[in-house]
PDB file of C-alpha atoms and ligand atoms in Angstrom:
ATOM      1  CA  MET A   2     -39.814  92.327 -32.384  1.00 90.00           C
ATOM      2  CA  THR A   3     -39.758  96.031 -31.661  1.00 96.00           C
ATOM      3  CA  GLN A   4     -40.918  98.316 -34.453  1.00 97.00           C
ATOM      4  CA  THR A   5     -38.911 101.537 -34.383  1.00 98.00           C
ATOM      5  CA  LEU A   6     -40.564 104.208 -36.461  1.00 98.00           C
ATOM      6  CA  ALA A   7     -39.073 107.618 -37.256  1.00 98.00           C
ATOM      7  CA  VAL A   8     -41.872 110.086 -38.000  1.00 98.00           C
ATOM      8  CA  ALA A   9     -40.213 112.515 -40.357  1.00 98.00           C
ATOM      9  CA  ASN A  10     -40.734 115.263 -42.905  1.00 97.00           C
ATOM     10  CA  GLN A  11     -38.409 118.251 -42.980  1.00 95.00           C
ATOM     11  CA  LYS A  12     -41.370 120.428 -43.905  1.00 95.00           C
ATOM     12  CA  GLY A  13     -42.611 122.236 -40.808  1.00 95.00           C
ATOM     13  CA  GLY A  14     -46.104 121.937 -39.391  1.00 95.00           C
ATOM     14  CA  VAL A  15     -47.279 118.921 -41.383  1.00 96.00           C
ATOM     15  CA  GLY A  16     -48.509 116.952 -38.366  1.00 97.00           C
ATOM     16  CA  LYS A  17     -45.436 114.946 -37.292  1.00 98.00           C
ATOM     17  CA  THR A  18     -45.847 115.634 -33.583  1.00 98.00           C
ATOM     18  CA  THR A  19     -49.638 115.301 -33.655  1.00 98.00           C
ATOM     19  CA  THR A  20     -49.216 111.939 -35.379  1.00 98.00           C
ATOM     20  CA  CYS A  21     -46.556 110.782 -32.906  1.00 98.00           C
ATOM     21  CA  VAL A  22     -48.495 111.631 -29.748  1.00 98.00           C
ATOM     22  CA  ASN A  23     -51.846 110.351 -30.961  1.00 98.00           C
ATOM     23  CA  LEU A  24     -50.553 107.242 -32.680  1.00 98.00           C
ATOM     24  CA  ALA A  25     -48.551 106.454 -29.523  1.00 98.00           C
ATOM     25  CA  ALA A  26     -51.702 106.814 -27.395  1.00 98.00           C
ATOM     26  CA  ALA A  27     -53.805 104.794 -29.857  1.00 98.00           C
ATOM     27  CA  LEU A  28     -51.260 101.960 -29.963  1.00 98.00           C
ATOM     28  CA  ALA A  29     -51.033 102.005 -26.159  1.00 98.00           C
ATOM     29  CA  GLY A  30     -54.843 101.836 -26.106  1.00 97.00           C
ATOM     30  CA  ASN A  31     -54.487  98.594 -28.073  1.00 97.00           C
ATOM     31  CA  GLY A  32     -52.404  97.145 -25.262  1.00 98.00           C
ATOM     32  CA  ARG A  33     -49.078  97.732 -27.002  1.00 98.00           C
ATOM     33  CA  ARG A  34     -46.012  98.864 -25.081  1.00 98.00           C
ATOM     34  CA  VAL A  35     -45.012 102.194 -26.623  1.00 98.00           C
ATOM     35  CA  LEU A  36     -42.101 104.580 -26.199  1.00 98.00           C
ATOM     36  CA  LEU A  37     -42.191 108.063 -27.721  1.00 98.00           C
ATOM     37  CA  VAL A  38     -38.839 109.754 -28.325  1.00 98.00           C
ATOM     38  CA  ASP A  39     -38.876 113.534 -28.726  1.00 98.00           C
ATOM     39  CA  MET A  40     -35.974 114.470 -31.013  1.00 98.00           C
ATOM     40  CA  ASP A  41     -37.129 118.044 -31.619  1.00 98.00           C
ATOM     41  CA  PRO A  42     -35.691 120.927 -29.543  1.00 97.00           C
ATOM     42  CA  GLN A  43     -39.160 122.527 -29.781  1.00 97.00           C
ATOM     43  CA  GLY A  44     -40.235 119.830 -27.303  1.00 97.00           C
ATOM     44  CA  ASN A  45     -43.783 119.766 -28.669  1.00 98.00           C
ATOM     45  CA  ALA A  46     -44.216 116.025 -28.212  1.00 98.00           C
ATOM     46  CA  THR A  47     -43.040 116.433 -24.609  1.00 98.00           C
ATOM     47  CA  VAL A  48     -45.688 119.093 -23.969  1.00 98.00           C
ATOM     48  CA  GLY A  49     -48.317 117.102 -25.883  1.00 97.00           C
ATOM     49  CA  ALA A  50     -47.579 114.131 -23.636  1.00 97.00           C
ATOM     50  CA  GLY A  51     -48.416 116.268 -20.629  1.00 97.00           C
ATOM     51  CA  LEU A  52     -45.006 117.351 -19.310  1.00 97.00           C
ATOM     52  CA  ASP A  53     -43.641 120.778 -18.513  1.00 93.00           C
ATOM     53  CA  ARG A  54     -40.683 120.870 -20.880  1.00 90.00           C
ATOM     54  CA  SER A  55     -38.776 123.371 -18.727  1.00 90.00           C
ATOM     55  CA  ALA A  56     -39.196 121.221 -15.620  1.00 90.00           C
ATOM     56  CA  VAL A  57     -38.053 117.831 -16.935  1.00 93.00           C
ATOM     57  CA  GLU A  58     -34.908 116.781 -15.098  1.00 90.00           C
ATOM     58  CA  ALA A  59     -32.996 115.052 -17.861  1.00 96.00           C
ATOM     59  CA  THR A  60     -33.709 115.126 -21.577  1.00 97.00           C
ATOM     60  CA  ASN A  61     -32.458 113.673 -24.824  1.00 98.00           C
ATOM     61  CA  TYR A  62     -29.653 116.227 -24.638  1.00 97.00           C
ATOM     62  CA  GLU A  63     -28.086 114.262 -21.775  1.00 97.00           C
ATOM     63  CA  LEU A  64     -28.977 111.021 -23.564  1.00 98.00           C
ATOM     64  CA  LEU A  65     -27.200 111.964 -26.805  1.00 97.00           C
ATOM     65  CA  MET A  66     -24.214 113.435 -24.993  1.00 95.00           C
ATOM     66  CA  GLY A  67     -23.764 110.202 -23.042  1.00 95.00           C
ATOM     67  CA  GLU A  68     -24.418 111.945 -19.719  1.00 97.00           C
ATOM     68  CA  ALA A  69     -27.544 109.956 -18.822  1.00 98.00           C
ATOM     69  CA  SER A  70     -28.967 106.552 -19.714  1.00 98.00           C
ATOM     70  CA  ALA A  71     -32.322 106.033 -21.436  1.00 98.00           C
ATOM     71  CA  GLU A  72     -33.629 104.588 -18.167  1.00 98.00           C
ATOM     72  CA  ALA A  73     -32.637 107.738 -16.305  1.00 97.00           C
ATOM     73  CA  VAL A  74     -34.184 110.057 -18.909  1.00 98.00           C
ATOM     74  CA  ARG A  75     -37.374 108.050 -19.423  1.00 98.00           C
ATOM     75  CA  CYS A  76     -40.680 109.412 -18.090  1.00 97.00           C
ATOM     76  CA  THR A  77     -43.396 106.902 -17.217  1.00 97.00           C
ATOM     77  CA  GLY A  78     -46.933 106.995 -15.837  1.00 95.00           C
ATOM     78  CA  LEU A  79     -48.163 109.500 -18.432  1.00 96.00           C
ATOM     79  CA  SER A  80     -51.856 109.955 -19.237  1.00 96.00           C
ATOM     80  CA  GLY A  81     -51.446 108.671 -22.805  1.00 97.00           C
ATOM     81  CA  GLY A  82     -50.338 105.236 -21.607  1.00 98.00           C
ATOM     82  CA  PHE A  83     -46.941 105.451 -23.332  1.00 98.00           C
ATOM     83  CA  ASP A  84     -43.461 106.259 -22.012  1.00 98.00           C
ATOM     84  CA  LEU A  85     -41.464 109.255 -23.171  1.00 98.00           C
ATOM     85  CA  LEU A  86     -37.880 110.336 -23.672  1.00 98.00           C
ATOM     86  CA  PRO A  87     -38.416 114.107 -23.432  1.00 98.00           C
ATOM     87  CA  ALA A  88     -36.757 117.091 -25.090  1.00 98.00           C
ATOM     88  CA  ASN A  89     -36.556 120.832 -24.764  1.00 97.00           C
ATOM     89  CA  GLY A  90     -34.392 123.652 -26.096  1.00 96.00           C
ATOM     90  CA  ASP A  91     -31.282 122.012 -24.618  1.00 95.00           C
ATOM     91  CA  LEU A  92     -31.377 119.588 -27.524  1.00 96.00           C
ATOM     92  CA  THR A  93     -30.143 122.366 -29.813  1.00 96.00           C
ATOM     93  CA  ALA A  94     -26.806 122.181 -27.994  1.00 93.00           C
ATOM     94  CA  ALA A  95     -26.614 118.451 -28.735  1.00 92.00           C
ATOM     95  CA  GLU A  96     -27.293 119.166 -32.379  1.00 91.00           C
ATOM     96  CA  VAL A  97     -24.430 121.662 -32.453  1.00 91.00           C
ATOM     97  CA  ALA A  98     -22.063 119.364 -30.533  1.00 89.00           C
ATOM     98  CA  LEU A  99     -22.814 116.321 -32.709  1.00 90.00           C
ATOM     99  CA  THR A 100     -22.549 118.267 -35.953  1.00 87.00           C
ATOM    100  CA  GLY A 101     -18.923 118.967 -35.061  1.00 73.00           C
ATOM    101  CA  THR A 102     -17.970 115.441 -33.985  1.00 69.00           C
ATOM    102  CA  GLY A 103     -16.546 112.703 -36.147  1.00 71.00           C
ATOM    103  CA  ASP A 104     -17.362 109.003 -36.448  1.00 73.00           C
ATOM    104  CA  GLY A 105     -20.310 107.530 -34.634  1.00 83.00           C
ATOM    105  CA  ARG A 106     -22.149 110.794 -34.071  1.00 92.00           C
ATOM    106  CA  GLU A 107     -25.145 109.544 -36.034  1.00 94.00           C
ATOM    107  CA  LYS A 108     -25.389 106.383 -33.918  1.00 96.00           C
ATOM    108  CA  ARG A 109     -25.810 108.043 -30.526  1.00 96.00           C
ATOM    109  CA  LEU A 110     -29.588 107.562 -30.305  1.00 98.00           C
ATOM    110  CA  ALA A 111     -29.467 103.965 -31.593  1.00 98.00           C
ATOM    111  CA  GLU A 112     -26.851 103.049 -28.995  1.00 97.00           C
ATOM    112  CA  ALA A 113     -28.656 104.839 -26.180  1.00 98.00           C
ATOM    113  CA  LEU A 114     -31.960 103.059 -26.966  1.00 98.00           C
ATOM    114  CA  GLU A 115     -30.433  99.596 -27.078  1.00 98.00           C
ATOM    115  CA  PRO A 116     -30.737  98.755 -23.341  1.00 98.00           C
ATOM    116  CA  ILE A 117     -34.476  99.528 -23.247  1.00 98.00           C
ATOM    117  CA  ARG A 118     -35.533  98.667 -26.806  1.00 98.00           C
ATOM    118  CA  ALA A 119     -36.757  95.133 -26.125  1.00 97.00           C
ATOM    119  CA  GLY A 120     -39.199  96.414 -23.491  1.00 98.00           C
ATOM    120  CA  TYR A 121     -41.363  97.996 -26.201  1.00 98.00           C
ATOM    121  CA  ASP A 122     -43.519  96.845 -29.102  1.00 98.00           C
ATOM    122  CA  HIS A 123     -43.289 100.247 -30.805  1.00 98.00           C
ATOM    123  CA  ILE A 124     -40.838 103.114 -30.507  1.00 98.00           C
ATOM    124  CA  LEU A 125     -41.970 106.309 -32.253  1.00 98.00           C
ATOM    125  CA  ILE A 126     -39.398 109.038 -32.860  1.00 99.00           C
ATOM    126  CA  ASP A 127     -40.661 112.577 -33.421  1.00 98.00           C
ATOM    127  CA  CYS A 128     -38.192 114.306 -35.763  1.00 98.00           C
ATOM    128  CA  PRO A 129     -37.543 118.031 -36.067  1.00 98.00           C
ATOM    129  CA  PRO A 130     -38.454 119.864 -39.297  1.00 97.00           C
ATOM    130  CA  ALA A 131     -34.922 119.532 -40.711  1.00 96.00           C
ATOM    131  CA  LEU A 132     -32.675 116.924 -42.269  1.00 95.00           C
ATOM    132  CA  ASN A 133     -30.056 117.533 -39.592  1.00 95.00           C
ATOM    133  CA  VAL A 134     -27.967 115.313 -37.324  1.00 95.00           C
ATOM    134  CA  LEU A 135     -30.938 114.787 -34.980  1.00 97.00           C
ATOM    135  CA  THR A 136     -33.074 113.421 -37.819  1.00 97.00           C
ATOM    136  CA  VAL A 137     -30.145 111.327 -39.036  1.00 96.00           C
ATOM    137  CA  ASN A 138     -29.836 109.855 -35.520  1.00 97.00           C
ATOM    138  CA  ALA A 139     -33.528 108.951 -35.730  1.00 98.00           C
ATOM    139  CA  PHE A 140     -33.014 107.275 -39.137  1.00 98.00           C
ATOM    140  CA  VAL A 141     -30.103 105.240 -37.791  1.00 98.00           C
ATOM    141  CA  ALA A 142     -32.044 104.156 -34.679  1.00 98.00           C
ATOM    142  CA  ALA A 143     -35.186 103.301 -36.692  1.00 98.00           C
ATOM    143  CA  ASP A 144     -36.081 100.425 -38.959  1.00 97.00           C
ATOM    144  CA  GLN A 145     -38.910 102.307 -40.631  1.00 97.00           C
ATOM    145  CA  VAL A 146     -39.901 105.849 -41.562  1.00 98.00           C
ATOM    146  CA  LEU A 147     -43.456 107.156 -41.429  1.00 98.00           C
ATOM    147  CA  ILE A 148     -43.949 110.329 -43.472  1.00 97.00           C
ATOM    148  CA  PRO A 149     -46.884 112.627 -42.679  1.00 97.00           C
ATOM    149  CA  ILE A 150     -47.925 114.686 -45.688  1.00 95.00           C
ATOM    150  CA  GLN A 151     -50.166 117.707 -45.428  1.00 92.00           C
ATOM    151  CA  CYS A 152     -52.416 117.612 -48.465  1.00 86.00           C
ATOM    152  CA  GLU A 153     -51.803 121.139 -49.668  1.00 82.00           C
ATOM    153  CA  TYR A 154     -49.988 122.846 -52.497  1.00 76.00           C
ATOM    154  CA  TYR A 155     -46.192 122.257 -52.258  1.00 80.00           C
ATOM    155  CA  ALA A 156     -46.868 119.058 -50.279  1.00 80.00           C
ATOM    156  CA  LEU A 157     -44.563 117.024 -52.476  1.00 83.00           C
ATOM    157  CA  GLU A 158     -41.870 119.676 -52.588  1.00 83.00           C
ATOM    158  CA  GLY A 159     -38.854 118.603 -50.577  1.00 85.00           C
ATOM    159  CA  LEU A 160     -39.984 115.000 -50.572  1.00 91.00           C
ATOM    160  CA  SER A 161     -37.129 114.000 -52.882  1.00 90.00           C
ATOM    161  CA  ALA A 162     -34.569 115.456 -50.439  1.00 92.00           C
ATOM    162  CA  LEU A 163     -36.162 113.379 -47.685  1.00 95.00           C
ATOM    163  CA  LEU A 164     -36.148 110.220 -49.828  1.00 95.00           C
ATOM    164  CA  ASN A 165     -32.501 110.860 -50.801  1.00 95.00           C
ATOM    165  CA  THR A 166     -31.491 111.194 -47.161  1.00 95.00           C
ATOM    166  CA  ILE A 167     -33.258 107.927 -46.294  1.00 97.00           C
ATOM    167  CA  GLU A 168     -31.505 106.228 -49.231  1.00 97.00           C
ATOM    168  CA  ARG A 169     -28.110 107.586 -48.140  1.00 95.00           C
ATOM    169  CA  ILE A 170     -28.605 106.220 -44.617  1.00 96.00           C
ATOM    170  CA  ARG A 171     -29.719 102.880 -46.090  1.00 97.00           C
ATOM    171  CA  GLN A 172     -26.568 102.626 -48.171  1.00 96.00           C
ATOM    172  CA  THR A 173     -24.254 103.557 -45.318  1.00 94.00           C
ATOM    173  CA  VAL A 174     -25.153 103.032 -41.656  1.00 94.00           C
ATOM    174  CA  ASN A 175     -28.580 101.380 -41.658  1.00 97.00           C
ATOM    175  CA  PRO A 176     -29.337  99.013 -44.586  1.00 97.00           C
ATOM    176  CA  ALA A 177     -32.505  97.809 -42.807  1.00 96.00           C
ATOM    177  CA  LEU A 178     -34.208 101.206 -43.020  1.00 97.00           C
ATOM    178  CA  ARG A 179     -37.321 101.380 -45.186  1.00 96.00           C
ATOM    179  CA  ILE A 180     -40.304 103.631 -45.708  1.00 96.00           C
ATOM    180  CA  GLU A 181     -43.188 102.209 -43.715  1.00 95.00           C
ATOM    181  CA  GLY A 182     -45.772 104.528 -45.186  1.00 96.00           C
ATOM    182  CA  LEU A 183     -47.127 107.966 -45.948  1.00 97.00           C
ATOM    183  CA  VAL A 184     -50.012 109.461 -44.013  1.00 97.00           C
ATOM    184  CA  ARG A 185     -52.228 112.201 -45.357  1.00 95.00           C
ATOM    185  CA  THR A 186     -52.808 114.764 -42.602  1.00 95.00           C
ATOM    186  CA  MET A 187     -55.101 117.773 -42.193  1.00 94.00           C
ATOM    187  CA  PHE A 188     -57.134 116.276 -44.998  1.00 91.00           C
ATOM    188  CA  ASP A 189     -60.211 118.137 -46.178  1.00 88.00           C
ATOM    189  CA  GLY A 190     -62.300 116.085 -48.595  1.00 84.00           C
ATOM    190  CA  ARG A 191     -64.292 119.161 -49.664  1.00 88.00           C
ATOM    191  CA  ASN A 192     -61.113 120.757 -50.905  1.00 86.00           C
ATOM    192  CA  ASN A 193     -60.143 119.871 -54.487  1.00 87.00           C
ATOM    193  CA  LEU A 194     -56.478 120.410 -53.760  1.00 87.00           C
ATOM    194  CA  SER A 195     -56.533 117.938 -50.876  1.00 87.00           C
ATOM    195  CA  ASN A 196     -58.063 115.347 -53.194  1.00 88.00           C
ATOM    196  CA  GLN A 197     -55.576 116.116 -55.977  1.00 89.00           C
ATOM    197  CA  VAL A 198     -52.542 115.818 -53.707  1.00 88.00           C
ATOM    198  CA  GLY A 199     -53.978 112.655 -52.208  1.00 87.00           C
ATOM    199  CA  ALA A 200     -54.374 111.157 -55.683  1.00 89.00           C
ATOM    200  CA  GLN A 201     -50.839 112.205 -56.674  1.00 88.00           C
ATOM    201  CA  LEU A 202     -49.425 110.469 -53.624  1.00 90.00           C
ATOM    202  CA  LEU A 203     -51.291 107.264 -54.427  1.00 91.00           C
ATOM    203  CA  GLU A 204     -49.843 107.397 -57.931  1.00 90.00           C
ATOM    204  CA  HIS A 205     -46.228 108.024 -56.832  1.00 89.00           C
ATOM    205  CA  PHE A 206     -46.211 105.689 -53.828  1.00 91.00           C
ATOM    206  CA  PRO A 207     -48.530 102.787 -54.676  1.00 89.00           C
ATOM    207  CA  GLY A 208     -49.130 100.511 -51.712  1.00 91.00           C
ATOM    208  CA  GLN A 209     -47.405 102.860 -49.294  1.00 94.00           C
ATOM    209  CA  VAL A 210     -50.070 105.492 -48.661  1.00 96.00           C
ATOM    210  CA  TYR A 211     -52.271 104.772 -45.650  1.00 97.00           C
ATOM    211  CA  ARG A 212     -55.940 104.414 -46.471  1.00 95.00           C
ATOM    212  CA  THR A 213     -56.739 106.269 -43.259  1.00 96.00           C
ATOM    213  CA  GLN A 214     -56.750 110.019 -43.835  1.00 95.00           C
ATOM    214  CA  ILE A 215     -56.334 112.311 -40.850  1.00 97.00           C
ATOM    215  CA  PRO A 216     -58.959 115.057 -41.181  1.00 96.00           C
ATOM    216  CA  ARG A 217     -58.475 118.642 -40.160  1.00 95.00           C
ATOM    217  CA  ASN A 218     -60.069 118.599 -36.716  1.00 97.00           C
ATOM    218  CA  VAL A 219     -59.911 121.312 -34.076  1.00 97.00           C
ATOM    219  CA  ARG A 220     -59.841 118.762 -31.221  1.00 98.00           C
ATOM    220  CA  LEU A 221     -56.435 117.602 -32.470  1.00 98.00           C
ATOM    221  CA  ALA A 222     -55.136 121.159 -32.211  1.00 98.00           C
ATOM    222  CA  GLU A 223     -56.697 121.743 -28.780  1.00 98.00           C
ATOM    223  CA  ALA A 224     -55.585 118.548 -27.048  1.00 98.00           C
ATOM    224  CA  PRO A 225     -51.864 119.502 -26.614  1.00 97.00           C
ATOM    225  CA  SER A 226     -52.763 122.625 -24.637  1.00 96.00           C
ATOM    226  CA  HIS A 227     -54.316 120.255 -22.086  1.00 97.00           C
ATOM    227  CA  GLY A 228     -51.283 117.978 -22.168  1.00 96.00           C
ATOM    228  CA  LEU A 229     -53.477 115.178 -23.471  1.00 97.00           C
ATOM    229  CA  ALA A 230     -53.617 112.942 -26.494  1.00 98.00           C
ATOM    230  CA  VAL A 231     -56.876 113.433 -28.362  1.00 98.00           C
ATOM    231  CA  LEU A 232     -58.009 109.977 -27.249  1.00 97.00           C
ATOM    232  CA  GLN A 233     -58.016 111.205 -23.661  1.00 97.00           C
ATOM    233  CA  TYR A 234     -59.278 114.687 -24.537  1.00 98.00           C
ATOM    234  CA  ASP A 235     -62.237 113.819 -26.772  1.00 98.00           C
ATOM    235  CA  ARG A 236     -62.459 110.158 -27.656  1.00 97.00           C
ATOM    236  CA  SER A 237     -65.425 110.561 -29.992  1.00 98.00           C
ATOM    237  CA  SER A 238     -63.911 113.395 -32.058  1.00 98.00           C
ATOM    238  CA  ARG A 239     -63.124 112.768 -35.732  1.00 98.00           C
ATOM    239  CA  GLY A 240     -59.450 113.248 -34.933  1.00 98.00           C
ATOM    240  CA  ALA A 241     -59.463 110.552 -32.255  1.00 98.00           C
ATOM    241  CA  VAL A 242     -61.381 108.133 -34.471  1.00 98.00           C
ATOM    242  CA  ALA A 243     -58.910 108.748 -37.317  1.00 98.00           C
ATOM    243  CA  TYR A 244     -55.827 108.079 -35.167  1.00 98.00           C
ATOM    244  CA  MET A 245     -57.398 104.902 -33.783  1.00 98.00           C
ATOM    245  CA  ALA A 246     -58.024 103.798 -37.382  1.00 98.00           C
ATOM    246  CA  LEU A 247     -54.426 104.666 -38.287  1.00 98.00           C
ATOM    247  CA  ALA A 248     -53.146 102.549 -35.386  1.00 98.00           C
ATOM    248  CA  SER A 249     -55.291  99.600 -36.518  1.00 98.00           C
ATOM    249  CA  GLU A 250     -54.053  99.947 -40.083  1.00 98.00           C
ATOM    250  CA  LEU A 251     -50.441 100.095 -38.886  1.00 98.00           C
ATOM    251  CA  LEU A 252     -50.906  96.955 -36.775  1.00 97.00           C
ATOM    252  CA  ASN A 253     -52.546  95.154 -39.711  1.00 96.00           C
ATOM    253  CA  ARG A 254     -49.668  96.099 -42.011  1.00 94.00           C
ATOM    254  CA  GLN A 255     -47.163  94.899 -39.449  1.00 92.00           C
ATOM    255  CA  GLN A 256     -48.955  91.569 -39.162  1.00 91.00           C
ATOM    256  CA  ALA A 257     -49.183  91.198 -42.940  1.00 90.00           C
ATOM    257  CA  ASN A 258     -45.456  91.956 -43.321  1.00 86.00           C
ATOM    258  CA  ALA A 259     -44.536  89.467 -40.636  1.00 86.00           C
ATOM    259  CA  ALA A 260     -46.674  86.818 -42.347  1.00 87.00           C
ATOM    260  CA  THR A 261     -45.031  87.509 -45.731  1.00 84.00           C
ATOM    261  CA  ALA A 262     -41.593  87.320 -44.157  1.00 79.00           C
ATOM    262  CA  GLY A 263     -42.582  84.033 -42.549  1.00 70.00           C
ATOM    263  CA  GLY A 264     -41.795  85.563 -39.188  1.00 53.00           C
ATOM    264  CA  VAL A 265     -43.787  85.940 -36.030  1.00 48.00           C
ATOM    265  CA  ALA A 266     -45.633  89.200 -35.319  1.00 43.00           C
TER     266      ALA A 266
HETATM  267  P1  ATP B 310     -42.984 120.953 -36.694  1.00 66.13           P
HETATM  268  O1  ATP B 310     -42.426 120.761 -38.049  1.00 66.13           O
HETATM  269  O2  ATP B 310     -42.942 122.380 -36.220  1.00 66.13           O
HETATM  270  O3  ATP B 310     -42.427 119.989 -35.690  1.00 66.13           O
HETATM  271  P2  ATP B 310     -45.192 119.166 -36.978  1.00 66.13           P
HETATM  272  O4  ATP B 310     -44.943 118.614 -38.340  1.00 66.13           O
HETATM  273  O5  ATP B 310     -44.791 118.357 -35.825  1.00 66.13           O
HETATM  274  O6  ATP B 310     -44.551 120.623 -36.851  1.00 66.13           O
HETATM  275  P3  ATP B 310     -47.702 119.516 -35.662  1.00 66.13           P
HETATM  276  O7  ATP B 310     -47.063 120.288 -34.553  1.00 66.13           O
HETATM  277  O8  ATP B 310     -48.176 118.159 -35.370  1.00 66.13           O
HETATM  278  O9  ATP B 310     -46.748 119.501 -36.929  1.00 66.13           O
HETATM  279  O10 ATP B 310     -48.926 120.333 -36.277  1.00 66.13           O
HETATM  280  C1  ATP B 310     -48.792 121.700 -36.642  1.00 66.13           C
HETATM  281  C2  ATP B 310     -50.013 122.468 -36.114  1.00 66.13           C
HETATM  282  O11 ATP B 310     -51.179 121.984 -36.735  1.00 66.13           O
HETATM  283  C3  ATP B 310     -50.225 122.302 -34.630  1.00 66.13           C
HETATM  284  O12 ATP B 310     -50.734 123.489 -34.109  1.00 66.13           O
HETATM  285  C4  ATP B 310     -51.250 121.185 -34.535  1.00 66.13           C
HETATM  286  O13 ATP B 310     -52.025 121.260 -33.361  1.00 66.13           O
HETATM  287  C5  ATP B 310     -52.075 121.426 -35.773  1.00 66.13           C
HETATM  288  N1  ATP B 310     -52.596 120.181 -36.355  1.00 66.13           N
HETATM  289  C6  ATP B 310     -51.910 119.073 -36.671  1.00 66.13           C
HETATM  290  N2  ATP B 310     -52.691 118.148 -37.237  1.00 66.13           N
HETATM  291  C7  ATP B 310     -53.940 118.702 -37.270  1.00 66.13           C
HETATM  292  C8  ATP B 310     -55.205 118.244 -37.752  1.00 66.13           C
HETATM  293  N3  ATP B 310     -55.355 117.044 -38.318  1.00 66.13           N
HETATM  294  N4  ATP B 310     -56.259 119.075 -37.623  1.00 66.13           N
HETATM  295  C9  ATP B 310     -56.125 120.297 -37.075  1.00 66.13           C
HETATM  296  N5  ATP B 310     -54.964 120.780 -36.612  1.00 66.13           N
HETATM  297  C10 ATP B 310     -53.879 119.996 -36.713  1.00 66.13           C
HETATM  298 MG1   MG B 311     -43.257 118.684 -34.445  1.00 66.13          MG
END
């Protein structure tokens, strides 16, 4: 079964895109079929995947507006080993258009993904730093939410708004939606605050915080300027090792859940 994971946190700059691109590459490196969906008008995941966001022919704008199919928008043959539904500034217009429309506006992404969904083991959706209609579309298309948390002061601020939004979607359009996990990003073990926030998270979300911590690592910040995932840019860096560990932990969790549910992985 396809795992569709929305990577979300309305706080800006917490590592959503970095997690999407590098987790996508790490899962692909494990032989999994992966699709990355860029739902942010900033188009950072598109650039991080190695594309020129101003040169892509069709984007998720056309996809959400029903002007192009997922197959037509999809980019393949990328260096990271995953496929991509790209975005750029045009997506802002889709956000505006959908905010004004009535019923079904939050289901556009879910419906558009349907024809290609079964071709993937994992679909990762990179959300913008807002709880807007684009993020809501991601929550309706997804079955799970992965929340990156930067271990700094104010890290937990805004988390309740995010959890409330997820709960609202669960009670209305997508009862299957659940929180897959929380990932600590830009972690610095020498920093007391990082450790304190990490401990707080473990206390508030027992069993949901990933053991793997993503360290602050300059290679992770450099890789997007080369249009590469860190795995391709510097495989032995601490950042690459951490994202490979995160992918393994995610796959183990998925297997464990399938076993508990009596299903097949
Ligand atoms: P936005 O909310 O704007 O979409 P985001 O949550 O997607 O941001 P990223 O773009 O992934 O966050 O990261 C923000 C910045 O921090 C980027 O410049 C990125 O390269 C850098 N960065 C992310 N994770 C790390 C890390 N573990 N170590 C060092 N730099 C990092
Ligand atoms: Mg981002």
